[in-house]
Amino acid sequence: SQTIHQWPATLVQPVGSPLSLECTVEGTSNPNLYWYRQAAGRGLQLLFYSVGIGQISSEVPQNLSASRPQDRQFILSSKKLLLSDSGFYLCAWTSGSWGSDQPQHFGDGTRLSIL
Amino acid sequence: AQSVAQPEDQVNVAEGNPLTVKCTYSVSGNPYLFWYVQYPNRGLQFLLKYITGDNLVKGSYGFEAEFNKSQTSFHLKKPSALVSDSALYFCAVRDSPGNTGKLIFGQGTTLQVKP
């Protein structure tokens, strides 16, 4: 069966420090991958998505970047964190080979606090 | 453009009573609709989807949803609520056709089930 892993679960970082959040998927190949941010336990904002290795689409301009160095690995990064980067970050995947009727499956998220 | 709305920020029901969480959508073309549940500090869990076929869709944990094309609605229902159903619920619609698998989420509805 397929599983998705995100780490770390929680992270406290000072303003101006770098960031690297990692997400990996097991049990499938060529997934579509997504990074979301959720503020205040409410709506989801899609940050980035990827349909293949090295292919990154950005949904909103911001202080963050994403990379997909391997088929089942998705990384969210920042060179210098801002206070506004605080939030709950969620990674998700869906099957790329079955088209658009498949649900997305989510990891358990990283709660990022910026001090 | 595709959109989805959840008109209620919070729904309160007594344990054992039926529950309904509302969702309306606006799409061009055939709608692909999804419901998710989120428990505190966890990722979203997929409950059910409507792609085509029977308007009543059954999903996980005893939940079901009714697709109504004329009212452009996809309300989530359960005949008898449990205290453990208390959580944040999201309705989502597939973004424009294609293989990106992107979803557009509603703002979420908090379900509170009281004993």
PDB file of C-alpha atoms in Angstrom:
ATOM      1  CA  SER A   1       0.000   0.000   0.000  1.00  0.00           C
ATOM      2  CA  GLN A   2       0.989   3.588  -0.502  1.00  0.00           C
ATOM      3  CA  THR A   3       2.198   5.777   2.342  1.00  0.00           C
ATOM      4  CA  ILE A   4       3.333   9.362   2.657  1.00  0.00           C
ATOM      5  CA  HIS A   5       5.802  10.660   5.204  1.00  0.00           C
ATOM      6  CA  GLN A   6       6.498  14.221   6.271  1.00  0.00           C
ATOM      7  CA  TRP A   7       9.125  15.433   8.683  1.00  0.00           C
ATOM      8  CA  PRO A   8       9.683  16.990  11.036  1.00  0.00           C
ATOM      9  CA  ALA A   9       6.286  17.035  12.754  1.00  0.00           C
ATOM     10  CA  THR A  10       7.026  20.325  14.495  1.00  0.00           C
ATOM     11  CA  LEU A  11       9.674  22.954  13.933  1.00  0.00           C
ATOM     12  CA  VAL A  12      10.546  26.214  15.670  1.00  0.00           C
ATOM     13  CA  GLN A  13      12.821  28.510  13.702  1.00  0.00           C
ATOM     14  CA  PRO A  14      14.083  32.084  14.148  1.00  0.00           C
ATOM     15  CA  VAL A  15      13.271  34.762  11.612  1.00  0.00           C
ATOM     16  CA  GLY A  16      15.862  34.831   8.839  1.00  0.00           C
ATOM     17  CA  SER A  17      16.918  31.201   9.192  1.00  0.00           C
ATOM     18  CA  PRO A  18      16.715  28.679   6.328  1.00  0.00           C
ATOM     19  CA  LEU A  19      14.066  25.977   6.012  1.00  0.00           C
ATOM     20  CA  SER A  20      13.892  22.510   4.545  1.00  0.00           C
ATOM     21  CA  LEU A  21      10.805  20.308   4.870  1.00  0.00           C
ATOM     22  CA  GLU A  22      10.813  16.889   3.288  1.00  0.00           C
ATOM     23  CA  CYS A  23       8.029  14.687   2.003  1.00  0.00           C
ATOM     24  CA  THR A  24       8.383  11.183   0.595  1.00  0.00           C
ATOM     25  CA  VAL A  25       5.866   8.774  -0.880  1.00  0.00           C
ATOM     26  CA  GLU A  26       6.202   4.995  -0.877  1.00  0.00           C
ATOM     27  CA  GLY A  27       4.391   2.314  -2.825  1.00  0.00           C
ATOM     28  CA  THR A  28       3.696   4.211  -6.025  1.00  0.00           C
ATOM     29  CA  SER A  29       5.600   5.676  -8.934  1.00  0.00           C
ATOM     30  CA  ASN A  30       5.345   8.959 -10.805  1.00  0.00           C
ATOM     31  CA  PRO A  31       2.896  10.555  -8.352  1.00  0.00           C
ATOM     32  CA  ASN A  32       1.663  14.121  -8.585  1.00  0.00           C
ATOM     33  CA  LEU A  33       2.916  15.930  -5.475  1.00  0.00           C
ATOM     34  CA  TYR A  34       1.614  19.004  -3.680  1.00  0.00           C
ATOM     35  CA  TRP A  35       2.606  21.396  -0.896  1.00  0.00           C
ATOM     36  CA  TYR A  36      -0.117  23.256   0.988  1.00  0.00           C
ATOM     37  CA  ARG A  37      -0.108  25.739   3.840  1.00  0.00           C
ATOM     38  CA  GLN A  38      -2.956  25.879   6.302  1.00  0.00           C
ATOM     39  CA  ALA A  39      -3.298  28.929   8.505  1.00  0.00           C
ATOM     40  CA  ALA A  40      -5.205  28.931  11.803  1.00  0.00           C
ATOM     41  CA  GLY A  41      -6.687  25.455  11.254  1.00  0.00           C
ATOM     42  CA  ARG A  42      -8.770  26.641   8.362  1.00  0.00           C
ATOM     43  CA  GLY A  43      -8.521  26.829   4.596  1.00  0.00           C
ATOM     44  CA  LEU A  44      -5.780  25.270   2.514  1.00  0.00           C
ATOM     45  CA  GLN A  45      -3.551  27.301   0.234  1.00  0.00           C
ATOM     46  CA  LEU A  46      -1.829  25.381  -2.548  1.00  0.00           C
ATOM     47  CA  LEU A  47       1.802  26.510  -2.705  1.00  0.00           C
ATOM     48  CA  PHE A  48       3.443  24.207  -5.254  1.00  0.00           C
ATOM     49  CA  TYR A  49       2.696  21.124  -7.259  1.00  0.00           C
ATOM     50  CA  SER A  50       4.781  18.774  -9.362  1.00  0.00           C
ATOM     51  CA  VAL A  51       3.806  16.264 -12.047  1.00  0.00           C
ATOM     52  CA  GLY A  52       7.322  14.852 -12.477  1.00  0.00           C
ATOM     53  CA  ILE A  53      10.980  15.017 -11.467  1.00  0.00           C
ATOM     54  CA  GLY A  54      12.299  18.536 -11.751  1.00  0.00           C
ATOM     55  CA  GLN A  55       8.878  19.909 -12.761  1.00  0.00           C
ATOM     56  CA  ILE A  56       7.622  22.481 -10.250  1.00  0.00           C
ATOM     57  CA  SER A  57       4.661  24.799 -10.617  1.00  0.00           C
ATOM     58  CA  SER A  58       4.230  27.679  -8.194  1.00  0.00           C
ATOM     59  CA  GLU A  59       0.731  28.810  -7.314  1.00  0.00           C
ATOM     60  CA  VAL A  60       1.535  31.965  -5.374  1.00  0.00           C
ATOM     61  CA  PRO A  61       4.573  34.264  -5.279  1.00  0.00           C
ATOM     62  CA  GLN A  62       6.265  34.003  -1.929  1.00  0.00           C
ATOM     63  CA  ASN A  63       9.357  33.441   0.128  1.00  0.00           C
ATOM     64  CA  LEU A  64       9.344  29.672  -0.442  1.00  0.00           C
ATOM     65  CA  SER A  65      10.589  27.319  -3.149  1.00  0.00           C
ATOM     66  CA  ALA A  66      10.100  23.636  -3.903  1.00  0.00           C
ATOM     67  CA  SER A  67      12.173  20.941  -5.525  1.00  0.00           C
ATOM     68  CA  ARG A  68      11.643  17.367  -6.626  1.00  0.00           C
ATOM     69  CA  PRO A  69      15.061  15.729  -6.872  1.00  0.00           C
ATOM     70  CA  GLN A  70      13.651  12.186  -7.046  1.00  0.00           C
ATOM     71  CA  ASP A  71      10.384  10.680  -8.251  1.00  0.00           C
ATOM     72  CA  ARG A  72       8.866  10.288  -4.781  1.00  0.00           C
ATOM     73  CA  GLN A  73      10.592  13.109  -2.902  1.00  0.00           C
ATOM     74  CA  PHE A  74       9.278  16.641  -2.579  1.00  0.00           C
ATOM     75  CA  ILE A  75      11.124  19.340  -0.652  1.00  0.00           C
ATOM     76  CA  LEU A  76       9.920  22.739   0.519  1.00  0.00           C
ATOM     77  CA  SER A  77      12.631  25.299   1.196  1.00  0.00           C
ATOM     78  CA  SER A  78      13.342  28.858   2.141  1.00  0.00           C
ATOM     79  CA  LYS A  79      16.605  30.778   2.326  1.00  0.00           C
ATOM     80  CA  LYS A  80      15.338  33.261   4.931  1.00  0.00           C
ATOM     81  CA  LEU A  81      12.155  32.668   6.902  1.00  0.00           C
ATOM     82  CA  LEU A  82       9.652  35.443   7.612  1.00  0.00           C
ATOM     83  CA  LEU A  83       7.186  35.652  10.489  1.00  0.00           C
ATOM     84  CA  SER A  84       4.406  35.220   7.931  1.00  0.00           C
ATOM     85  CA  ASP A  85       5.767  31.775   6.998  1.00  0.00           C
ATOM     86  CA  SER A  86       4.361  30.313  10.209  1.00  0.00           C
ATOM     87  CA  GLY A  87       1.672  27.710   9.656  1.00  0.00           C
ATOM     88  CA  PHE A  88       0.810  24.084   9.170  1.00  0.00           C
ATOM     89  CA  TYR A  89       2.426  22.660   6.041  1.00  0.00           C
ATOM     90  CA  LEU A  90       0.881  19.666   4.363  1.00  0.00           C
ATOM     91  CA  CYS A  91       2.242  17.465   1.623  1.00  0.00           C
ATOM     92  CA  ALA A  92      -0.083  15.393  -0.558  1.00  0.00           C
ATOM     93  CA  TRP A  93       0.100  13.010  -3.490  1.00  0.00           C
ATOM     94  CA  THR A  94      -2.210  11.599  -6.103  1.00  0.00           C
ATOM     95  CA  SER A  95      -1.761   9.076  -8.844  1.00  0.00           C
ATOM     96  CA  GLY A  96      -0.564  10.749 -11.998  1.00  0.00           C
ATOM     97  CA  SER A  97      -1.309   7.770 -14.188  1.00  0.00           C
ATOM     98  CA  TRP A  98      -5.029   7.470 -13.425  1.00  0.00           C
ATOM     99  CA  GLY A  99      -6.037  10.967 -14.382  1.00  0.00           C
ATOM    100  CA  SER A 100      -8.036  13.486 -12.463  1.00  0.00           C
ATOM    101  CA  ASP A 101     -10.606  11.309 -10.668  1.00  0.00           C
ATOM    102  CA  GLN A 102      -8.253  10.111  -7.944  1.00  0.00           C
ATOM    103  CA  PRO A 103      -8.254  11.699  -4.477  1.00  0.00           C
ATOM    104  CA  GLN A 104      -5.243  13.364  -2.984  1.00  0.00           C
ATOM    105  CA  HIS A 105      -3.696  11.655   0.039  1.00  0.00           C
ATOM    106  CA  PHE A 106      -2.134  13.780   2.745  1.00  0.00           C
ATOM    107  CA  GLY A 107       0.761  13.464   5.150  1.00  0.00           C
ATOM    108  CA  ASP A 108       0.388  14.422   8.794  1.00  0.00           C
ATOM    109  CA  GLY A 109       1.909  17.827   8.309  1.00  0.00           C
ATOM    110  CA  THR A 110       4.643  19.995   9.819  1.00  0.00           C
ATOM    111  CA  ARG A 111       3.714  22.734  12.253  1.00  0.00           C
ATOM    112  CA  LEU A 112       6.179  25.570  11.683  1.00  0.00           C
ATOM    113  CA  SER A 113       6.527  28.372  14.219  1.00  0.00           C
ATOM    114  CA  ILE A 114       8.711  31.372  13.469  1.00  0.00           C
ATOM    115  CA  LEU A 115      10.103  33.350  16.414  1.00  0.00           C
TER     116      LEU A 115
ATOM    117  CA  ALA B   1     -13.331  28.882 -12.952  1.00  0.00           C
ATOM    118  CA  GLN B   2     -14.031  26.043 -10.548  1.00  0.00           C
ATOM    119  CA  SER B   3     -15.098  26.939  -7.020  1.00  0.00           C
ATOM    120  CA  VAL B   4     -16.620  25.342  -3.965  1.00  0.00           C
ATOM    121  CA  ALA B   5     -18.400  26.903  -0.997  1.00  0.00           C
ATOM    122  CA  GLN B   6     -19.167  25.643   2.483  1.00  0.00           C
ATOM    123  CA  PRO B   7     -21.739  28.081   3.837  1.00  0.00           C
ATOM    124  CA  GLU B   8     -21.461  27.075   7.506  1.00  0.00           C
ATOM    125  CA  ASP B   9     -18.376  27.708   9.619  1.00  0.00           C
ATOM    126  CA  GLN B  10     -19.693  25.361  12.294  1.00  0.00           C
ATOM    127  CA  VAL B  11     -22.381  22.720  12.647  1.00  0.00           C
ATOM    128  CA  ASN B  12     -23.545  21.506  16.053  1.00  0.00           C
ATOM    129  CA  VAL B  13     -25.460  18.260  16.518  1.00  0.00           C
ATOM    130  CA  ALA B  14     -26.291  15.967  19.383  1.00  0.00           C
ATOM    131  CA  GLU B  15     -24.842  12.470  19.448  1.00  0.00           C
ATOM    132  CA  GLY B  16     -27.186  10.011  17.778  1.00  0.00           C
ATOM    133  CA  ASN B  17     -28.861  12.652  15.609  1.00  0.00           C
ATOM    134  CA  PRO B  18     -28.378  12.849  11.843  1.00  0.00           C
ATOM    135  CA  LEU B  19     -25.840  15.342  10.577  1.00  0.00           C
ATOM    136  CA  THR B  20     -25.469  17.313   7.361  1.00  0.00           C
ATOM    137  CA  VAL B  21     -22.496  19.405   6.293  1.00  0.00           C
ATOM    138  CA  LYS B  22     -23.275  21.531   3.266  1.00  0.00           C
ATOM    139  CA  CYS B  23     -21.253  22.106   0.111  1.00  0.00           C
ATOM    140  CA  THR B  24     -22.119  23.850  -3.141  1.00  0.00           C
ATOM    141  CA  TYR B  25     -19.964  24.016  -6.222  1.00  0.00           C
ATOM    142  CA  SER B  26     -19.496  25.892  -9.473  1.00  0.00           C
ATOM    143  CA  VAL B  27     -17.716  24.157 -12.329  1.00  0.00           C
ATOM    144  CA  SER B  28     -17.441  24.195 -16.064  1.00  0.00           C
ATOM    145  CA  GLY B  29     -17.989  20.682 -17.276  1.00  0.00           C
ATOM    146  CA  ASN B  30     -18.592  17.578 -15.170  1.00  0.00           C
ATOM    147  CA  PRO B  31     -17.803  18.006 -11.474  1.00  0.00           C
ATOM    148  CA  TYR B  32     -15.370  15.734  -9.659  1.00  0.00           C
ATOM    149  CA  LEU B  33     -16.185  16.233  -5.970  1.00  0.00           C
ATOM    150  CA  PHE B  34     -14.481  15.087  -2.785  1.00  0.00           C
ATOM    151  CA  TRP B  35     -14.972  15.199   0.979  1.00  0.00           C
ATOM    152  CA  TYR B  36     -12.150  15.137   3.515  1.00  0.00           C
ATOM    153  CA  VAL B  37     -11.985  15.155   7.312  1.00  0.00           C
ATOM    154  CA  GLN B  38      -9.206  16.667   9.423  1.00  0.00           C
ATOM    155  CA  TYR B  39      -8.577  15.951  13.092  1.00  0.00           C
ATOM    156  CA  PRO B  40      -6.446  18.372  15.149  1.00  0.00           C
ATOM    157  CA  ASN B  41      -2.784  18.466  14.145  1.00  0.00           C
ATOM    158  CA  ARG B  42      -3.316  15.800  11.494  1.00  0.00           C
ATOM    159  CA  GLY B  43      -3.451  15.739   7.728  1.00  0.00           C
ATOM    160  CA  LEU B  44      -6.657  15.500   5.730  1.00  0.00           C
ATOM    161  CA  GLN B  45      -8.242  12.068   5.384  1.00  0.00           C
ATOM    162  CA  PHE B  46     -10.212  11.195   2.267  1.00  0.00           C
ATOM    163  CA  LEU B  47     -13.840  10.235   2.990  1.00  0.00           C
ATOM    164  CA  LEU B  48     -15.555   9.849  -0.375  1.00  0.00           C
ATOM    165  CA  LYS B  49     -15.805  11.113  -3.927  1.00  0.00           C
ATOM    166  CA  TYR B  50     -18.329  11.618  -6.680  1.00  0.00           C
ATOM    167  CA  ILE B  51     -17.158  11.186 -10.247  1.00  0.00           C
ATOM    168  CA  THR B  52     -20.164   9.792 -12.082  1.00  0.00           C
ATOM    169  CA  GLY B  53     -23.055   7.364 -11.579  1.00  0.00           C
ATOM    170  CA  ASP B  54     -25.280   7.005  -8.522  1.00  0.00           C
ATOM    171  CA  ASN B  55     -26.044  10.346  -6.871  1.00  0.00           C
ATOM    172  CA  LEU B  56     -25.701   8.842  -3.380  1.00  0.00           C
ATOM    173  CA  VAL B  57     -22.088   8.053  -2.602  1.00  0.00           C
ATOM    174  CA  LYS B  58     -21.055   6.010   0.420  1.00  0.00           C
ATOM    175  CA  GLY B  59     -17.704   6.483   2.079  1.00  0.00           C
ATOM    176  CA  SER B  60     -15.636   5.812   5.168  1.00  0.00           C
ATOM    177  CA  TYR B  61     -16.852   5.819   8.801  1.00  0.00           C
ATOM    178  CA  GLY B  62     -20.530   5.635   7.823  1.00  0.00           C
ATOM    179  CA  PHE B  63     -20.535   8.919   5.901  1.00  0.00           C
ATOM    180  CA  GLU B  64     -22.360   9.429   2.645  1.00  0.00           C
ATOM    181  CA  ALA B  65     -22.906  12.346   0.315  1.00  0.00           C
ATOM    182  CA  GLU B  66     -25.665  13.249  -2.091  1.00  0.00           C
ATOM    183  CA  PHE B  67     -24.838  14.801  -5.427  1.00  0.00           C
ATOM    184  CA  ASN B  68     -27.559  17.142  -6.689  1.00  0.00           C
ATOM    185  CA  LYS B  69     -26.850  18.520 -10.135  1.00  0.00           C
ATOM    186  CA  SER B  70     -29.805  20.911 -10.282  1.00  0.00           C
ATOM    187  CA  GLN B  71     -28.867  22.514  -6.965  1.00  0.00           C
ATOM    188  CA  THR B  72     -25.111  22.183  -7.615  1.00  0.00           C
ATOM    189  CA  SER B  73     -24.698  20.696  -4.161  1.00  0.00           C
ATOM    190  CA  PHE B  74     -22.765  17.818  -2.618  1.00  0.00           C
ATOM    191  CA  HIS B  75     -23.823  17.658   1.031  1.00  0.00           C
ATOM    192  CA  LEU B  76     -22.141  15.271   3.451  1.00  0.00           C
ATOM    193  CA  LYS B  77     -24.446  13.232   5.664  1.00  0.00           C
ATOM    194  CA  LYS B  78     -24.457  10.633   8.392  1.00  0.00           C
ATOM    195  CA  PRO B  79     -27.581   9.039   9.879  1.00  0.00           C
ATOM    196  CA  SER B  80     -26.321   8.962  13.468  1.00  0.00           C
ATOM    197  CA  ALA B  81     -23.518  11.248  14.666  1.00  0.00           C
ATOM    198  CA  LEU B  82     -20.802  10.157  17.058  1.00  0.00           C
ATOM    199  CA  VAL B  83     -18.792  12.369  19.405  1.00  0.00           C
ATOM    200  CA  SER B  84     -15.707  11.073  17.597  1.00  0.00           C
ATOM    201  CA  ASP B  85     -17.019  12.631  14.348  1.00  0.00           C
ATOM    202  CA  SER B  86     -16.157  16.054  15.776  1.00  0.00           C
ATOM    203  CA  ALA B  87     -13.567  17.459  13.382  1.00  0.00           C
ATOM    204  CA  LEU B  88     -12.989  19.880  10.499  1.00  0.00           C
ATOM    205  CA  TYR B  89     -14.573  18.862   7.187  1.00  0.00           C
ATOM    206  CA  PHE B  90     -13.538  20.015   3.738  1.00  0.00           C
ATOM    207  CA  CYS B  91     -15.348  19.795   0.442  1.00  0.00           C
ATOM    208  CA  ALA B  92     -13.203  19.960  -2.702  1.00  0.00           C
ATOM    209  CA  VAL B  93     -13.661  20.054  -6.453  1.00  0.00           C
ATOM    210  CA  ARG B  94     -11.202  19.030  -9.107  1.00  0.00           C
ATOM    211  CA  ASP B  95      -9.580  21.961 -10.896  1.00  0.00           C
ATOM    212  CA  SER B  96      -9.760  22.197 -14.655  1.00  0.00           C
ATOM    213  CA  PRO B  97      -9.433  18.926 -16.598  1.00  0.00           C
ATOM    214  CA  GLY B  98      -5.922  17.618 -17.038  1.00  0.00           C
ATOM    215  CA  ASN B  99      -3.431  15.419 -15.271  1.00  0.00           C
ATOM    216  CA  THR B 100      -2.323  17.844 -12.559  1.00  0.00           C
ATOM    217  CA  GLY B 101      -4.823  16.444 -10.051  1.00  0.00           C
ATOM    218  CA  LYS B 102      -5.190  19.845  -8.412  1.00  0.00           C
ATOM    219  CA  LEU B 103      -8.084  20.363  -6.004  1.00  0.00           C
ATOM    220  CA  ILE B 104      -9.913  23.505  -4.970  1.00  0.00           C
ATOM    221  CA  PHE B 105     -10.975  23.322  -1.326  1.00  0.00           C
ATOM    222  CA  GLY B 106     -13.788  25.008   0.546  1.00  0.00           C
ATOM    223  CA  GLN B 107     -12.973  26.927   3.703  1.00  0.00           C
ATOM    224  CA  GLY B 108     -13.990  24.055   5.924  1.00  0.00           C
ATOM    225  CA  THR B 109     -16.813  23.389   8.372  1.00  0.00           C
ATOM    226  CA  THR B 110     -16.213  22.491  11.992  1.00  0.00           C
ATOM    227  CA  LEU B 111     -18.522  19.731  13.158  1.00  0.00           C
ATOM    228  CA  GLN B 112     -19.180  19.604  16.881  1.00  0.00           C
ATOM    229  CA  VAL B 113     -21.051  16.538  18.167  1.00  0.00           C
ATOM    230  CA  LYS B 114     -22.158  16.838  21.772  1.00  0.00           C
ATOM    231  CA  PRO B 115     -22.916  13.865  24.028  1.00  0.00           C
TER     232      PRO B 115
END
